[in-house]
């Protein structure tokens, strides 16, 4: 089974992983985002990136308030199962 097939078959687990990480970030940052909805947005394979060690898997959540996008949360999972997260607020 190739990588794409494994990701597709396990996408719920990937989204659950990023949700778990998101809920465990610094509570002050979490509260400052002012959102009321989290949307599972995408899972991507990154082959080349400026500041993220690659190859890795990028899992993206979109944070919304009143149906308007307020920010994104990214979790990057390297092939060594190392995690890097990033919260971008709009």
GROMACS .gro file of C-alpha atoms in nm, residues 38-70:
model
   33
   38UNK     CA    1  -1.324   2.392   1.375
   39UNK     CA    2  -1.335   2.254   1.021
   40UNK     CA    3  -1.112   1.970   0.902
   41UNK     CA    4  -0.970   2.127   0.588
   42UNK     CA    5  -0.694   1.924   0.422
   43UNK     CA    6  -0.416   1.667   0.443
   44UNK     CA    7  -0.116   1.718   0.215
   45UNK     CA    8   0.220   1.561   0.151
   46UNK     CA    9   0.499   1.820   0.150
   47UNK     CA   10   0.806   1.730  -0.047
   48UNK     CA   11   0.989   2.063  -0.028
   49UNK     CA   12   0.935   2.353   0.212
   50UNK     CA   13   1.139   2.653   0.326
   51UNK     CA   14   1.115   2.608   0.705
   52UNK     CA   15   0.950   2.268   0.764
   53UNK     CA   16   1.166   1.953   0.748
   54UNK     CA   17   1.045   1.747   0.454
   55UNK     CA   18   0.911   1.510   0.344
   56UNK     CA   19   0.620   1.534   0.583
   57UNK     CA   20   0.242   1.532   0.607
   58UNK     CA   21   0.062   1.863   0.661
   59UNK     CA   22  -0.278   1.846   0.833
   60UNK     CA   23  -0.482   2.167   0.827
   61UNK     CA   24  -0.777   2.284   1.038
   62UNK     CA   25  -0.971   2.601   0.965
   63UNK     CA   26  -1.094   2.807   1.261
   64UNK     CA   27  -1.421   2.996   1.207
   65UNK     CA   28  -1.633   3.247   1.398
   66UNK     CA   29  -1.989   3.303   1.271
   67UNK     CA   30  -1.903   3.110   0.952
   68UNK     CA   31  -1.611   3.348   0.878
   69UNK     CA   32  -1.256   3.212   0.865
   70UNK     CA   33  -1.054   3.344   1.161
   0.00000   0.00000   0.00000
